[in-house]
Amino acid sequence: MSRRPRRSTPGSATSPHEGTPFADLVETGSVAEARAADKVRKEGKDCVMQDGDVVEFRFGV
C-alpha cells in the first residue's frame, strides 16, 4: 500500500502547525473564537515564529 505525499504549503489542511499571537488569543477568549475571527495562521514547516505566538503543532501518529 503506497501513501500519498503530504503537502506542507501554508494554509493547507495538512499544515504542520497553527499559530496566533497571544494578544489576539486573549482578545477573543479561546482558540475556537480566534479561528472564527480568522486570527489563526496555518503555516508550513518553513515559517518563522514570532515572539508571543501560541502554537498548536500537528503530526500524524
mmCIF file with all atom_site columns, C-alpha atoms in Angstrom:
data_model
loop_
_atom_site.group_PDB
_atom_site.id
_atom_site.type_symbol
_atom_site.label_atom_id
_atom_site.label_alt_id
_atom_site.label_comp_id
_atom_site.label_asym_id
_atom_site.label_entity_id
_atom_site.label_seq_id
_atom_site.pdbx_PDB_ins_code
_atom_site.Cartn_x
_atom_site.Cartn_y
_atom_site.Cartn_z
_atom_site.occupancy
_atom_site.B_iso_or_equiv
_atom_site.pdbx_formal_charge
_atom_site.auth_seq_id
_atom_site.auth_comp_id
_atom_site.auth_asym_id
_atom_site.auth_atom_id
_atom_site.pdbx_PDB_model_num
ATOM 1  C CA . MET A 1 1  ? 0.000   0.000  0.000  1.00 0.00 ? 1  MET A CA 1
ATOM 2  C CA . SER A 1 2  ? 1.510   3.335  -1.015 1.00 0.00 ? 2  SER A CA 1
ATOM 3  C CA . ARG A 1 3  ? 0.973   6.550  0.870  1.00 0.00 ? 3  ARG A CA 1
ATOM 4  C CA . ARG A 1 4  ? 0.231   9.864  -0.718 1.00 0.00 ? 4  ARG A CA 1
ATOM 5  C CA . PRO A 1 5  ? 2.893   12.503 -0.056 1.00 0.00 ? 5  PRO A CA 1
ATOM 6  C CA . ARG A 1 6  ? 1.889   15.221 2.373  1.00 0.00 ? 6  ARG A CA 1
ATOM 7  C CA . ARG A 1 7  ? 1.622   18.790 1.224  1.00 0.00 ? 7  ARG A CA 1
ATOM 8  C CA . SER A 1 8  ? 3.123   21.349 3.569  1.00 0.00 ? 8  SER A CA 1
ATOM 9  C CA . THR A 1 9  ? 2.078   24.545 1.857  1.00 0.00 ? 9  THR A CA 1
ATOM 10 C CA . PRO A 1 10 ? 0.865   27.372 4.099  1.00 0.00 ? 10 PRO A CA 1
ATOM 11 C CA . GLY A 1 11 ? -2.870  27.223 4.659  1.00 0.00 ? 11 GLY A CA 1
ATOM 12 C CA . SER A 1 12 ? -3.306  23.645 3.516  1.00 0.00 ? 12 SER A CA 1
ATOM 13 C CA . ALA A 1 13 ? -5.273  21.142 5.565  1.00 0.00 ? 13 ALA A CA 1
ATOM 14 C CA . THR A 1 14 ? -2.054  19.303 6.414  1.00 0.00 ? 14 THR A CA 1
ATOM 15 C CA . SER A 1 15 ? -0.155  22.321 7.724  1.00 0.00 ? 15 SER A CA 1
ATOM 16 C CA . PRO A 1 16 ? 2.285   21.298 10.439 1.00 0.00 ? 16 PRO A CA 1
ATOM 17 C CA . HIS A 1 17 ? 1.033   23.953 12.847 1.00 0.00 ? 17 HIS A CA 1
ATOM 18 C CA . GLU A 1 18 ? -1.365  26.758 13.581 1.00 0.00 ? 18 GLU A CA 1
ATOM 19 C CA . GLY A 1 19 ? -0.321  29.916 15.377 1.00 0.00 ? 19 GLY A CA 1
ATOM 20 C CA . THR A 1 20 ? -1.936  33.031 16.772 1.00 0.00 ? 20 THR A CA 1
ATOM 21 C CA . PRO A 1 21 ? -0.478  35.968 18.671 1.00 0.00 ? 21 PRO A CA 1
ATOM 22 C CA . PHE A 1 22 ? -1.127  35.782 22.422 1.00 0.00 ? 22 PHE A CA 1
ATOM 23 C CA . ALA A 1 23 ? -2.786  39.217 22.410 1.00 0.00 ? 23 ALA A CA 1
ATOM 24 C CA . ASP A 1 24 ? -5.327  38.021 19.808 1.00 0.00 ? 24 ASP A CA 1
ATOM 25 C CA . LEU A 1 25 ? -5.987  34.878 21.844 1.00 0.00 ? 25 LEU A CA 1
ATOM 26 C CA . VAL A 1 26 ? -6.684  36.936 24.981 1.00 0.00 ? 26 VAL A CA 1
ATOM 27 C CA . GLU A 1 27 ? -8.871  39.340 22.994 1.00 0.00 ? 27 GLU A CA 1
ATOM 28 C CA . THR A 1 28 ? -11.037 36.562 21.547 1.00 0.00 ? 28 THR A CA 1
ATOM 29 C CA . GLY A 1 29 ? -11.069 34.410 24.694 1.00 0.00 ? 29 GLY A CA 1
ATOM 30 C CA . SER A 1 30 ? -10.445 30.980 23.142 1.00 0.00 ? 30 SER A CA 1
ATOM 31 C CA . VAL A 1 31 ? -8.767  29.233 20.241 1.00 0.00 ? 31 VAL A CA 1
ATOM 32 C CA . ALA A 1 32 ? -12.178 28.417 18.738 1.00 0.00 ? 32 ALA A CA 1
ATOM 33 C CA . GLU A 1 33 ? -13.186 32.093 18.814 1.00 0.00 ? 33 GLU A CA 1
ATOM 34 C CA . ALA A 1 34 ? -9.801  33.093 17.372 1.00 0.00 ? 34 ALA A CA 1
ATOM 35 C CA . ARG A 1 35 ? -10.392 30.670 14.487 1.00 0.00 ? 35 ARG A CA 1
ATOM 36 C CA . ALA A 1 36 ? -13.894 32.104 13.951 1.00 0.00 ? 36 ALA A CA 1
ATOM 37 C CA . ALA A 1 37 ? -12.438 35.633 13.903 1.00 0.00 ? 37 ALA A CA 1
ATOM 38 C CA . ASP A 1 38 ? -9.786  34.485 11.377 1.00 0.00 ? 38 ASP A CA 1
ATOM 39 C CA . LYS A 1 39 ? -6.903  35.299 13.750 1.00 0.00 ? 39 LYS A CA 1
ATOM 40 C CA . VAL A 1 40 ? -5.250  31.857 13.488 1.00 0.00 ? 40 VAL A CA 1
ATOM 41 C CA . ARG A 1 41 ? -2.484  31.387 10.920 1.00 0.00 ? 41 ARG A CA 1
ATOM 42 C CA . LYS A 1 42 ? -1.983  27.975 9.306  1.00 0.00 ? 42 LYS A CA 1
ATOM 43 C CA . GLU A 1 43 ? 1.630   27.749 8.269  1.00 0.00 ? 43 GLU A CA 1
ATOM 44 C CA . GLY A 1 44 ? 4.036   25.310 6.721  1.00 0.00 ? 44 GLY A CA 1
ATOM 45 C CA . LYS A 1 45 ? 7.226   23.956 8.181  1.00 0.00 ? 45 LYS A CA 1
ATOM 46 C CA . ASP A 1 46 ? 9.343   26.805 6.774  1.00 0.00 ? 46 ASP A CA 1
ATOM 47 C CA . CYS A 1 47 ? 7.639   29.632 8.659  1.00 0.00 ? 47 CYS A CA 1
ATOM 48 C CA . VAL A 1 48 ? 9.338   31.889 11.201 1.00 0.00 ? 48 VAL A CA 1
ATOM 49 C CA . MET A 1 49 ? 7.753   32.003 14.663 1.00 0.00 ? 49 MET A CA 1
ATOM 50 C CA . GLN A 1 50 ? 7.087   35.412 16.152 1.00 0.00 ? 50 GLN A CA 1
ATOM 51 C CA . ASP A 1 51 ? 7.667   36.296 19.804 1.00 0.00 ? 51 ASP A CA 1
ATOM 52 C CA . GLY A 1 52 ? 4.398   35.786 21.688 1.00 0.00 ? 52 GLY A CA 1
ATOM 53 C CA . ASP A 1 53 ? 2.879   33.233 19.300 1.00 0.00 ? 53 ASP A CA 1
ATOM 54 C CA . VAL A 1 54 ? 0.707   30.494 20.766 1.00 0.00 ? 54 VAL A CA 1
ATOM 55 C CA . VAL A 1 55 ? 1.281   27.422 18.588 1.00 0.00 ? 55 VAL A CA 1
ATOM 56 C CA . GLU A 1 56 ? -0.522  24.108 18.100 1.00 0.00 ? 56 GLU A CA 1
ATOM 57 C CA . PHE A 1 57 ? 1.683   21.542 16.367 1.00 0.00 ? 57 PHE A CA 1
ATOM 58 C CA . ARG A 1 58 ? 0.020   18.844 14.287 1.00 0.00 ? 58 ARG A CA 1
ATOM 59 C CA . PHE A 1 59 ? 1.504   15.476 13.457 1.00 0.00 ? 59 PHE A CA 1
ATOM 60 C CA . GLY A 1 60 ? 0.346   12.031 12.407 1.00 0.00 ? 60 GLY A CA 1
ATOM 61 C CA . VAL A 1 61 ? 0.749   9.208  14.895 1.00 0.00 ? 61 VAL A CA 1
#
